[in-house]
PDB file of C-alpha atoms in Angstrom:
ATOM      1  CA  UNK A 217      -6.997 -15.240 -13.444  1.00  0.00           C
ATOM      2  CA  UNK A 218      -8.674 -14.240 -16.699  1.00  0.00           C
ATOM      3  CA  UNK A 219     -12.282 -13.346 -15.886  1.00  0.00           C
ATOM      4  CA  UNK A 220     -13.227 -13.477 -19.567  1.00  0.00           C
ATOM      5  CA  UNK A 221     -13.074 -17.277 -19.334  1.00  0.00           C
ATOM      6  CA  UNK A 222     -15.468 -17.447 -16.357  1.00  0.00           C
ATOM      7  CA  UNK A 223     -19.234 -17.826 -16.373  1.00  0.00           C
ATOM      8  CA  UNK A 224     -20.815 -14.465 -15.550  1.00  0.00           C
ATOM      9  CA  UNK A 225     -22.013 -15.525 -12.059  1.00  0.00           C
ATOM     10  CA  UNK A 226     -18.424 -16.506 -11.150  1.00  0.00           C
ATOM     11  CA  UNK A 227     -16.805 -13.255 -12.201  1.00  0.00           C
ATOM     12  CA  UNK A 228     -16.642 -10.573 -14.839  1.00  0.00           C
ATOM     13  CA  UNK A 229     -15.127  -7.287 -15.878  1.00  0.00           C
ATOM     14  CA  UNK A 230     -17.017  -4.118 -15.024  1.00  0.00           C
ATOM     15  CA  UNK A 231     -15.935  -1.514 -17.539  1.00  0.00           C
ATOM     16  CA  UNK A 232     -15.106   1.994 -16.493  1.00  0.00           C
ATOM     17  CA  UNK A 233     -12.257   4.468 -16.184  1.00  0.00           C
ATOM     18  CA  UNK A 234      -8.796   2.908 -16.128  1.00  0.00           C
ATOM     19  CA  UNK A 235      -7.299   3.437 -12.667  1.00  0.00           C
ATOM     20  CA  UNK A 236      -4.848   0.558 -13.051  1.00  0.00           C
ATOM     21  CA  UNK A 237      -5.485  -3.173 -12.779  1.00  0.00           C
ATOM     22  CA  UNK A 238      -8.121  -3.649 -10.066  1.00  0.00           C
ATOM     23  CA  UNK A 239      -9.309  -7.116  -9.041  1.00  0.00           C
ATOM     24  CA  UNK A 240     -11.824  -7.724  -6.273  1.00  0.00           C
ATOM     25  CA  UNK A 241     -11.987 -11.248  -4.859  1.00  0.00           C
ATOM     26  CA  UNK A 242     -15.110 -11.922  -2.848  1.00  0.00           C
ATOM     27  CA  UNK A 243     -17.853 -14.331  -1.896  1.00  0.00           C
ATOM     28  CA  UNK A 244     -21.294 -14.158  -3.496  1.00  0.00           C
ATOM     29  CA  UNK A 245     -22.965 -14.260  -0.058  1.00  0.00           C
ATOM     30  CA  UNK A 246     -20.761 -11.617   1.620  1.00  0.00           C
ATOM     31  CA  UNK A 247     -22.395  -8.258   2.370  1.00  0.00           C
ATOM     32  CA  UNK A 248     -18.998  -6.485   2.576  1.00  0.00           C
ATOM     33  CA  UNK A 249     -18.047  -7.934  -0.806  1.00  0.00           C
ATOM     34  CA  UNK A 250     -21.266  -6.552  -2.297  1.00  0.00           C
ATOM     35  CA  UNK A 251     -20.543  -3.138  -0.733  1.00  0.00           C
ATOM     36  CA  UNK A 252     -17.016  -3.150  -2.162  1.00  0.00           C
ATOM     37  CA  UNK A 253     -18.281  -4.130  -5.619  1.00  0.00           C
ATOM     38  CA  UNK A 254     -20.913  -1.369  -5.451  1.00  0.00           C
ATOM     39  CA  UNK A 255     -18.302   1.193  -4.365  1.00  0.00           C
ATOM     40  CA  UNK A 256     -16.018   0.305  -7.275  1.00  0.00           C
ATOM     41  CA  UNK A 257     -18.996   0.457  -9.652  1.00  0.00           C
ATOM     42  CA  UNK A 258     -20.163   3.806  -8.225  1.00  0.00           C
ATOM     43  CA  UNK A 259     -16.635   5.203  -8.605  1.00  0.00           C
ATOM     44  CA  UNK A 260     -16.804   4.244 -12.278  1.00  0.00           C
ATOM     45  CA  UNK A 261     -13.507   2.358 -12.318  1.00  0.00           C
ATOM     46  CA  UNK A 262     -12.698  -0.552 -14.584  1.00  0.00           C
ATOM     47  CA  UNK A 263     -12.307  -3.680 -12.442  1.00  0.00           C
ATOM     48  CA  UNK A 264     -12.591  -7.442 -12.425  1.00  0.00           C
ATOM     49  CA  UNK A 265     -14.553  -9.239  -9.746  1.00  0.00           C
ATOM     50  CA  UNK A 266     -14.274 -12.909  -8.900  1.00  0.00           C
ATOM     51  CA  UNK A 267     -16.645 -14.779  -6.594  1.00  0.00           C
ATOM     52  CA  UNK A 268     -14.324 -17.426  -5.177  1.00  0.00           C
ATOM     53  CA  UNK A 269     -17.189 -19.473  -3.677  1.00  0.00           C
ATOM     54  CA  UNK A 270     -18.636 -19.961  -7.185  1.00  0.00           C
ATOM     55  CA  UNK A 271     -15.394 -21.427  -8.535  1.00  0.00           C
ATOM     56  CA  UNK A 272     -14.469 -25.106  -8.456  1.00  0.00           C
ATOM     57  CA  UNK A 273     -11.353 -27.226  -8.698  1.00  0.00           C
ATOM     58  CA  UNK A 274      -8.320 -25.633 -10.316  1.00  0.00           C
ATOM     59  CA  UNK A 275     -10.064 -22.265 -10.804  1.00  0.00           C
ATOM     60  CA  UNK A 276     -10.857 -22.067  -7.096  1.00  0.00           C
ATOM     61  CA  UNK A 277      -7.347 -23.155  -6.094  1.00  0.00           C
ATOM     62  CA  UNK A 278      -5.809 -20.533  -8.390  1.00  0.00           C
ATOM     63  CA  UNK A 279      -8.011 -17.742  -6.991  1.00  0.00           C
ATOM     64  CA  UNK A 280      -7.351 -18.701  -3.352  1.00  0.00           C
ATOM     65  CA  UNK A 281      -3.587 -18.823  -3.976  1.00  0.00           C
ATOM     66  CA  UNK A 282      -3.706 -15.355  -5.564  1.00  0.00           C
ATOM     67  CA  UNK A 283      -5.601 -13.969  -2.560  1.00  0.00           C
ATOM     68  CA  UNK A 284      -3.186 -15.642  -0.104  1.00  0.00           C
ATOM     69  CA  UNK A 285      -0.203 -13.951  -1.792  1.00  0.00           C
ATOM     70  CA  UNK A 286      -1.575 -10.638  -0.530  1.00  0.00           C
ATOM     71  CA  UNK A 287      -3.789 -11.752   2.359  1.00  0.00           C
ATOM     72  CA  UNK A 288      -2.540 -14.959   4.060  1.00  0.00           C
ATOM     73  CA  UNK A 289      -5.795 -15.356   6.009  1.00  0.00           C
ATOM     74  CA  UNK A 290      -7.718 -15.420   2.687  1.00  0.00           C
ATOM     75  CA  UNK A 291     -10.557 -13.294   4.041  1.00  0.00           C
ATOM     76  CA  UNK A 292     -12.960 -11.423   1.801  1.00  0.00           C
ATOM     77  CA  UNK A 293     -13.280  -9.055   0.153  1.00  0.00           C
ATOM     78  CA  UNK A 294      -9.686  -8.682  -0.953  1.00  0.00           C
ATOM     79  CA  UNK A 295      -9.148  -5.949  -3.522  1.00  0.00           C
ATOM     80  CA  UNK A 296      -5.804  -6.012  -5.328  1.00  0.00           C
ATOM     81  CA  UNK A 297      -4.596  -2.903  -7.123  1.00  0.00           C
ATOM     82  CA  UNK A 298      -1.897  -3.137  -9.808  1.00  0.00           C
ATOM     83  CA  UNK A 299      -0.739  -6.486  -8.424  1.00  0.00           C
ATOM     84  CA  UNK A 300       0.962  -4.633  -5.559  1.00  0.00           C
ATOM     85  CA  UNK A 301      -1.466  -3.247  -2.993  1.00  0.00           C
ATOM     86  CA  UNK A 302      -4.152  -5.302  -1.281  1.00  0.00           C
ATOM     87  CA  UNK A 303      -7.049  -3.847   0.657  1.00  0.00           C
ATOM     88  CA  UNK A 304      -8.756  -6.398   2.880  1.00  0.00           C
ATOM     89  CA  UNK A 305     -12.350  -5.721   3.850  1.00  0.00           C
ATOM     90  CA  UNK A 306     -14.682  -2.877   2.938  1.00  0.00           C
ATOM     91  CA  UNK A 307     -12.482   0.157   3.556  1.00  0.00           C
ATOM     92  CA  UNK A 308     -14.021   2.939   1.498  1.00  0.00           C
ATOM     93  CA  UNK A 309     -11.459   5.625   2.332  1.00  0.00           C
ATOM     94  CA  UNK A 310      -8.494   3.345   1.656  1.00  0.00           C
ATOM     95  CA  UNK A 311      -9.971   2.097  -1.631  1.00  0.00           C
ATOM     96  CA  UNK A 312     -10.782   5.631  -2.792  1.00  0.00           C
ATOM     97  CA  UNK A 313      -7.287   6.899  -1.928  1.00  0.00           C
ATOM     98  CA  UNK A 314      -5.557   3.937  -3.600  1.00  0.00           C
ATOM     99  CA  UNK A 315      -7.502   4.697  -6.787  1.00  0.00           C
ATOM    100  CA  UNK A 316      -6.755   8.422  -6.692  1.00  0.00           C
ATOM    101  CA  UNK A 317     -10.086   9.685  -5.348  1.00  0.00           C
ATOM    102  CA  UNK A 318     -10.342  12.086  -2.424  1.00  0.00           C
ATOM    103  CA  UNK A 319     -13.054  12.286   0.236  1.00  0.00           C
ATOM    104  CA  UNK A 320     -16.245  10.246   0.561  1.00  0.00           C
ATOM    105  CA  UNK A 321     -18.963   9.625  -1.981  1.00  0.00           C
ATOM    106  CA  UNK A 322     -21.860  11.971  -2.066  1.00  0.00           C
TER     107      UNK A 322
END
């Protein structure tokens, strides 16, 4: 899904250091989604985020199908890295390692 075609409250690109193609699918009301988005922002990586609950019709269907390819239960957040690895939930250590960072923030 091309976030550049979405209204800003539905999704956007957060610019930063290129660590591969990173897409975070979440819900606008989900605290774990907000934590994951903040982590990615704090790490300074370039990533797209998409709030699936803000989408409608074909856009929503497309986003849900993409999430289900990696996470059949379609739970959120689902962070997809390079179209290969999916991290389901707020898993700071796993996200950091997948993006080439070591240790915890701070």
